[in-house]
Short mmCIF file of C-alpha atoms in Angstrom, two decimals:
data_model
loop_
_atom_site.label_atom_id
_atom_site.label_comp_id
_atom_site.label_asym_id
_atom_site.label_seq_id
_atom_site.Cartn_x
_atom_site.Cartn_y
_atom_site.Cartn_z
CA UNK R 1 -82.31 137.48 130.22
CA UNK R 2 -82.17 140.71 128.37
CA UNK R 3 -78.66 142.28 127.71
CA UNK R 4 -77.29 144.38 130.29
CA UNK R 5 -74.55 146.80 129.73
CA UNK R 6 -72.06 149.31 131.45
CA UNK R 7 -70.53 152.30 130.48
CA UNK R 8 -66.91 153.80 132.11
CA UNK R 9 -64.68 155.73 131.43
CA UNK R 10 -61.68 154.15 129.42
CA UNK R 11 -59.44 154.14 132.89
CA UNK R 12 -57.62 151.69 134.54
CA UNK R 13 -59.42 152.87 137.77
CA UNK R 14 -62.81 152.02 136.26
CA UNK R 15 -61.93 148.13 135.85
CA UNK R 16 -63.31 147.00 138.54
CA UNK R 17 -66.50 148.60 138.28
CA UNK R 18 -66.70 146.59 134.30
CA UNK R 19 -65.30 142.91 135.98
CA UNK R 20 -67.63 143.32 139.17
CA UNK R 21 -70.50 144.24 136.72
CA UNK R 22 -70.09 140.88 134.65
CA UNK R 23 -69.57 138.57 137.57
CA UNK R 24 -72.79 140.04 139.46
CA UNK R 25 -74.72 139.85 136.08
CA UNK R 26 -73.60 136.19 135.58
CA UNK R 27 -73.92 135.00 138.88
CA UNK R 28 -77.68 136.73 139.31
CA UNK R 29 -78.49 133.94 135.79
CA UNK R 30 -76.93 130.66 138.15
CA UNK R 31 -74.03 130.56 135.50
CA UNK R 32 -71.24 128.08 136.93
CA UNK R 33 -68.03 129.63 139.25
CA UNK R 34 -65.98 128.15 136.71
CA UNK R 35 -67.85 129.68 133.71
CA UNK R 36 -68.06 133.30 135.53
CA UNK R 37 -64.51 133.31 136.34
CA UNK R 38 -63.25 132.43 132.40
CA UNK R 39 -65.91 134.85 131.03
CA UNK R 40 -64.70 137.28 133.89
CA UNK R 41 -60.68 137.13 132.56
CA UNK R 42 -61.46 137.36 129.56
CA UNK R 43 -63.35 140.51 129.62
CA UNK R 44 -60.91 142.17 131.70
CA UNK R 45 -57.82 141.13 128.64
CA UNK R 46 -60.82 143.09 126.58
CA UNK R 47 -61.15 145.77 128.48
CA UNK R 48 -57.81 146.13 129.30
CA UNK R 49 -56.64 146.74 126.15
CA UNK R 50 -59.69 149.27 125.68
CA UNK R 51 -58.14 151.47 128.43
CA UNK R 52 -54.47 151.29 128.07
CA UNK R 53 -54.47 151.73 124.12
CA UNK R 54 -57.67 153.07 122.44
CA UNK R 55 -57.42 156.97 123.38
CA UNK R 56 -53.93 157.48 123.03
CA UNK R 57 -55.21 161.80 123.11
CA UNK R 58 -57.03 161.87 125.88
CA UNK R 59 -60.28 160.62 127.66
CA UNK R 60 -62.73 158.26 126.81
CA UNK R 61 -65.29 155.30 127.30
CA UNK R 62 -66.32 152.34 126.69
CA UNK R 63 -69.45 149.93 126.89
CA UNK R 64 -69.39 146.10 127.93
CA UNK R 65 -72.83 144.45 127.17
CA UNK R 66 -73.72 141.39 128.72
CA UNK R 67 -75.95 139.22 127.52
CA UNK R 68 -77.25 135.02 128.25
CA UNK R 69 -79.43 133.36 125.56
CA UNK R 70 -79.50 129.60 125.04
CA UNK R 71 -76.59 128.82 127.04
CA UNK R 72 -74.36 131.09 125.27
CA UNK R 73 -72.67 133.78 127.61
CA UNK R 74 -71.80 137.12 124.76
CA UNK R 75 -69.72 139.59 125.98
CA UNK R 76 -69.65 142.81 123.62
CA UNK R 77 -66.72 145.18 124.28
CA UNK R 78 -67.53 148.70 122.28
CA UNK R 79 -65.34 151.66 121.96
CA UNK R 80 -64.70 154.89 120.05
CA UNK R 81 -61.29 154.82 119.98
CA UNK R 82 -58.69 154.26 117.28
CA UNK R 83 -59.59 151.83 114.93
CA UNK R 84 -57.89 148.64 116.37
CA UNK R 85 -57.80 144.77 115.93
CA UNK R 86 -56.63 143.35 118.85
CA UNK R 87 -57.34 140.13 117.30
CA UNK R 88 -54.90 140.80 114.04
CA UNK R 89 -51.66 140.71 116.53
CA UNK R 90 -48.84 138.42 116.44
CA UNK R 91 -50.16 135.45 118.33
CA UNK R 92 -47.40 134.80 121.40
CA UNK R 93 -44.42 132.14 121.95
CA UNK R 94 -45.55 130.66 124.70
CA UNK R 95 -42.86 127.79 124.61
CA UNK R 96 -39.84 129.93 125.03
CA UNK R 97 -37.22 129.96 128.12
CA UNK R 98 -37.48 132.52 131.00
CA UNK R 99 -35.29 134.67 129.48
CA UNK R 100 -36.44 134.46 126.18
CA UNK R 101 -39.97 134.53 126.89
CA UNK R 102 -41.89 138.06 125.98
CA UNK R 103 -45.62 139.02 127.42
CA UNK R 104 -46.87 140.86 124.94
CA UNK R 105 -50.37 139.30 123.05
CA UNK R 106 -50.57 137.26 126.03
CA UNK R 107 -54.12 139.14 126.79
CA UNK R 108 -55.30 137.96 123.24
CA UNK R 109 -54.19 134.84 123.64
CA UNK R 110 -56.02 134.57 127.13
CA UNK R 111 -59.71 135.80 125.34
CA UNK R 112 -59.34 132.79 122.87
CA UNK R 113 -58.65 130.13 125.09
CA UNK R 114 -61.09 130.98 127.41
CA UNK R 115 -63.69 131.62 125.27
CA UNK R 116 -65.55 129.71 122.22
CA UNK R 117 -65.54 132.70 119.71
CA UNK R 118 -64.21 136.17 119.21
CA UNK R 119 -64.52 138.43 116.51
CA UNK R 120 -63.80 141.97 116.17
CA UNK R 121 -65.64 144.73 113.55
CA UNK R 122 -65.06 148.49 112.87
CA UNK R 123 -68.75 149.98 112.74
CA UNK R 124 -68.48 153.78 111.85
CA UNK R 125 -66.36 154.97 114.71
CA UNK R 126 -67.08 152.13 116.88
CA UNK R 127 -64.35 149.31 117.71
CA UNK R 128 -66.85 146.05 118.72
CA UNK R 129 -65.43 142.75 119.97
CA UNK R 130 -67.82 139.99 120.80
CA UNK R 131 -66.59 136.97 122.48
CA UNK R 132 -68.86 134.12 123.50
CA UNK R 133 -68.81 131.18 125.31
CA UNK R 134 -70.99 128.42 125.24
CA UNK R 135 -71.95 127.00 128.74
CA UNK R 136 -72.41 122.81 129.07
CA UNK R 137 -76.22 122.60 129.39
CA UNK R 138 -75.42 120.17 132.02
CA UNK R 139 -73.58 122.58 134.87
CA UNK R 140 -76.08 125.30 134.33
CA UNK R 141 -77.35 125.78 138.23
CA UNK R 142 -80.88 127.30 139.05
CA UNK R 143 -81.17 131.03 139.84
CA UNK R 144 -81.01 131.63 143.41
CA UNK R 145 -84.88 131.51 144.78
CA UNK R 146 -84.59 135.23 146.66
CA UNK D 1 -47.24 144.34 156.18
CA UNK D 2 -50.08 144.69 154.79
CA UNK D 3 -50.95 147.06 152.28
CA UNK D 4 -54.22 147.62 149.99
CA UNK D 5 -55.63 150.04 147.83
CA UNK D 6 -58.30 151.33 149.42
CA UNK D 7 -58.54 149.87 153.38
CA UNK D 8 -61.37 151.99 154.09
CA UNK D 9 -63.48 149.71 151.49
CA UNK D 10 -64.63 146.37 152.58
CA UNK D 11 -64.67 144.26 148.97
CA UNK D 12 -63.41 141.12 148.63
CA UNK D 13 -61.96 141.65 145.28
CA UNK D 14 -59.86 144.23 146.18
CA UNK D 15 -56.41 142.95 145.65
CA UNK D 16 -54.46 142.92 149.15
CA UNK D 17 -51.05 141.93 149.34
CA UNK D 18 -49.26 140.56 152.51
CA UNK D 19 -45.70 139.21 153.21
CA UNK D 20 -44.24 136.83 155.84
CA UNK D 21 -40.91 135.57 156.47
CA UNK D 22 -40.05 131.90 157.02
CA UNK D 23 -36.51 131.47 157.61
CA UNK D 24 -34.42 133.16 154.54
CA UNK D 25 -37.83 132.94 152.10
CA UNK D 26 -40.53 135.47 152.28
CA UNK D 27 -44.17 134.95 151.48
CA UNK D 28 -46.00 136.94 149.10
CA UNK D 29 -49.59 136.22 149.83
CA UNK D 30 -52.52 137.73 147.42
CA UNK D 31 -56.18 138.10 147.69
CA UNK D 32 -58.55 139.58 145.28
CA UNK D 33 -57.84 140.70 141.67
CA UNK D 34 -54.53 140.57 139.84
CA UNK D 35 -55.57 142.74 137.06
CA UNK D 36 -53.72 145.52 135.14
CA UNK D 37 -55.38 147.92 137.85
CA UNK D 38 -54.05 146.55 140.54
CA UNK D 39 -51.05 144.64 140.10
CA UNK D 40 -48.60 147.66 140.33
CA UNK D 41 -49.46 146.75 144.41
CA UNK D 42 -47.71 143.53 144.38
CA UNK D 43 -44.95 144.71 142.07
CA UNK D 44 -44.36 147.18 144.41
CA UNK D 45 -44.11 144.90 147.13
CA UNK D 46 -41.76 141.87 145.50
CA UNK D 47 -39.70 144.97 144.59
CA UNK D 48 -39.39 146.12 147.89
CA UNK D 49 -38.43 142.53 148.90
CA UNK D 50 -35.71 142.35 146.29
CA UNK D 51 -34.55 145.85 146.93
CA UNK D 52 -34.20 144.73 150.80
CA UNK D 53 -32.12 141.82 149.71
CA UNK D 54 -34.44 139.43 149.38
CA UNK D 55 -33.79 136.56 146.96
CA UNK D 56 -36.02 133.47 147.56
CA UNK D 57 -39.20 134.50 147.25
CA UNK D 58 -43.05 132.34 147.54
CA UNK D 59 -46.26 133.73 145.71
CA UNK D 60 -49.07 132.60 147.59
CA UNK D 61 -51.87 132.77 145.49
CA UNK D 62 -54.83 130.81 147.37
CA UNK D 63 -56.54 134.00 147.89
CA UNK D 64 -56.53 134.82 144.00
CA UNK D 65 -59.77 135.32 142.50
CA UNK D 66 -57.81 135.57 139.45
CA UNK D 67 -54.76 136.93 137.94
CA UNK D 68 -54.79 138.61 134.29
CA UNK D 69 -51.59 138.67 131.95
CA UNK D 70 -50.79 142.30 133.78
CA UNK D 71 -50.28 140.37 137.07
CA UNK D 72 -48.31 137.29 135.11
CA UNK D 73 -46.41 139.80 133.48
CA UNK D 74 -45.14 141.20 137.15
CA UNK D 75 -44.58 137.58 137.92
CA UNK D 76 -42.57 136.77 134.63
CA UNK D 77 -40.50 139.92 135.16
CA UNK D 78 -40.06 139.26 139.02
CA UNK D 79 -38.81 135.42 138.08
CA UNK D 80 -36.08 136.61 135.52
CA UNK D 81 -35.25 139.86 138.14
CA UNK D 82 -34.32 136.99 140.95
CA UNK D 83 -32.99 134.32 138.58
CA UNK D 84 -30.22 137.27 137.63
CA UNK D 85 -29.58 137.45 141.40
CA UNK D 86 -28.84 133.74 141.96
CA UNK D 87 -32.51 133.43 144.01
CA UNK D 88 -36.23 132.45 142.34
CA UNK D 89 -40.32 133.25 142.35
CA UNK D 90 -41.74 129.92 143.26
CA UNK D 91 -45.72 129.78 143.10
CA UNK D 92 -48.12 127.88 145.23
CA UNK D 93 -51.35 127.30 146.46
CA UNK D 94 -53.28 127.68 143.16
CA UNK D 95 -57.14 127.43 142.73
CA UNK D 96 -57.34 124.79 139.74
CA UNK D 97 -58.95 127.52 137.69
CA UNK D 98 -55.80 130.01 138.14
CA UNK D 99 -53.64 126.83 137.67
CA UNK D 100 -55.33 126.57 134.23
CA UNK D 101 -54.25 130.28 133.26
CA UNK D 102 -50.87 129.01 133.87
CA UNK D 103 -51.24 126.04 131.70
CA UNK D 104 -52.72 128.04 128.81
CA UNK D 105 -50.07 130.78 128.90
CA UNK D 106 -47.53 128.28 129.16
CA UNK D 107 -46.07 129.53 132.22
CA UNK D 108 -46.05 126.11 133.73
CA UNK D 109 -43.06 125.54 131.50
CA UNK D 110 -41.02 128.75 133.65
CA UNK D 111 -42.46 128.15 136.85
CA UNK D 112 -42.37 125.03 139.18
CA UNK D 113 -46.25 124.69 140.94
CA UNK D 114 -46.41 123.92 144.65
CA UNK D 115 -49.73 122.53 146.26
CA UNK D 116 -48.87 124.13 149.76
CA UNK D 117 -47.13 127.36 151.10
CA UNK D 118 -44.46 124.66 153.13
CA UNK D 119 -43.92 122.71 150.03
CA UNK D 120 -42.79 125.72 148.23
CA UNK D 121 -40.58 127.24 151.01
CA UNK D 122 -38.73 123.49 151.24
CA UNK D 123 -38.43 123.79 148.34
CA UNK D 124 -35.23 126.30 148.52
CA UNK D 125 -33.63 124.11 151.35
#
C-alpha cells in the first residue's frame, strides 16, 4: 500500500476521527485484530500528547501517516508545535502501591511496549515520531475480496 | 442510566457508559473507546456513584474496544478515591488484549481481575 495520512486539528474532539482513520486503514490491508488494536493505542498515547501539550497558545494540527510495507505497520505522528520529546521523559514506576503510584509517562510507556520502534526528530518546525511495528508474517490475513 | 456523547450518532466506538445495581455494588459497564476524549464520561459517572454514596463499585469492561492511560488514569484515581472511603474499583470482564494493557502498565499489581461481572460483585460479600 501507499501511505495514507490525516490531518486535524490538534483537539481532543478530533481523536476519533485520527484512531478511526488508522483502524479503517489497517483493517482495509487484512492486518490482524490484535495488531490493529496495539497499533491503534498506541497512536492515540501519540496523538494524545500532540493535542493536550504541543500548542500551549492556541490552535493547531497535526498529521498521522499511515503506512504498510513488508510487514511493517509505520505510524508517523507530525506536528508544528513546541519542540518536544515525548520520548526523553522520565520512564514511569510502574511497581509502586496504590497510593504511591503516579500516571504520568504512562502514555510513553504504552507506545513502547506496544510497538517494535519509536523514535522522535525535530525537522525545522516539525515535531515527527515514527513508531513501527513489525507484524508475524504468519497472522497476516488476506484482504477482504469486495 | 445511560448516557453517551453523542446518542444521535450510531458508531460503535463511541464510548457509552451504563450502571446497574446488584445488591449494595453498582456496575459500571463501558463500550467503545476509553481515550483521553472520552473518558471524562465515565469519570463523571463513578463520581456521581461515589457522590451518591456509593462505595463498592464493578468496571465492566467487556464492551471496551480499548482503554488508553487517560481512561486508566480515571480508574487509578477512582480506586484510591474509594479505598479512602473504606469501599474499592474491582475490574472484570476483560478482552485478553485490554487485559494485556493492564499487565504492561502494571496495574495488575493495584487491581484484582475478575473473568465475570458475578465473580466480581461476590467478590465484596
Amino acid at each position: 500500500m501507499s501511505e495514507k495520512c490525516i490531518t486535524v486539528r490538534a483537539d481532543l474532539a478530533d481523536l476519533d476521527e485520527v484512531i478511526t482513520f488508522v483502524e479503517e486503514v489497517l483493517n482495509g490491508e487484512g492486518v490482524p485484530e490484535r495488531i490493529v488494536f496495539d497499533v491503534a493505542l498506541a497512536t492515540d498515547e501519540a496523538v494524545t500528547n500532540v493535542m493536550n501539550y504541543a500548542y500551549p497558545a492556541g490552535d493547531g494540527s497535526l498529521t498521522v501517516t499511515c503506512e504498510l510495507r513488508d510487514a511493517v505497520i509505520t505510524i508517523s505522528v507530525r506536528d508544528n508545535g513546541s519542540p518536544f520529546n515525548p520520548l526523553a521523559t522520565p520512564l514511569p514506576d510502574i511497581t509502586s502501591n496504590l497510593e504511591d503510584r503516579q500516571v504520568g509517562g504512562l502514555g510513553v510507556h504504552l507506545i513502547r511496549q506496544l510497538m517494535n520502534e519509536v523514535a522522535y526528530r525535530r525537522d525545522g518546525d516539525e515535531n515527527i515520531l515514527s513508531m513501527r511495528k513489525q507484524i508475524p508474517i504468519a497472522v497476516i490475513d488476506p484482504p477482504p475480496l469486495n | 442510566m445511560n448516557i453517551s456523547l453523542s446518542p444521535e450518532l450510531d458508531m460503535s466506538d463511541l464510548l457509552q457508559v451504563s450502571t446497574q445495581t446488584l445488591g449494595d455494588v453498582e456496575i459500571v459497564l463501558c463500550t467503545g473507546r476509553m481515550d483521553a476524549s472520552s473518558c471524562p464520561l465515565c469519570e463523571k459517572v463513578i463520581q456521581g456513584l461515589i457522590k451518591s454514596g456509593k462505595q463498592r463499585i464493578v468496571f465492566n469492561g467487556s464492551g471496551l474496544s480499548y482503554i488508553s492511560s487517560a481512561g486508566l488514569r480515571i480508574l487509578l484515581a477512582t480506586k484510591k478515591d474509594l479505598s479512602h472511603l473504606g469501599g474499592d474499583l474491582r475490574l472484570a470482564c476483560l478482552t485478553p488484549a485490554i487485559r494485556d494493557v493492564i499487565t504492561m502498565t502494571g496495574f495488575n499489581r493495584i487491581f484484582t481481575l475478575y473473568e465475570s461481572e458475578s465473580e466480581a460483585v461476590a467478590s465484596f460479600s
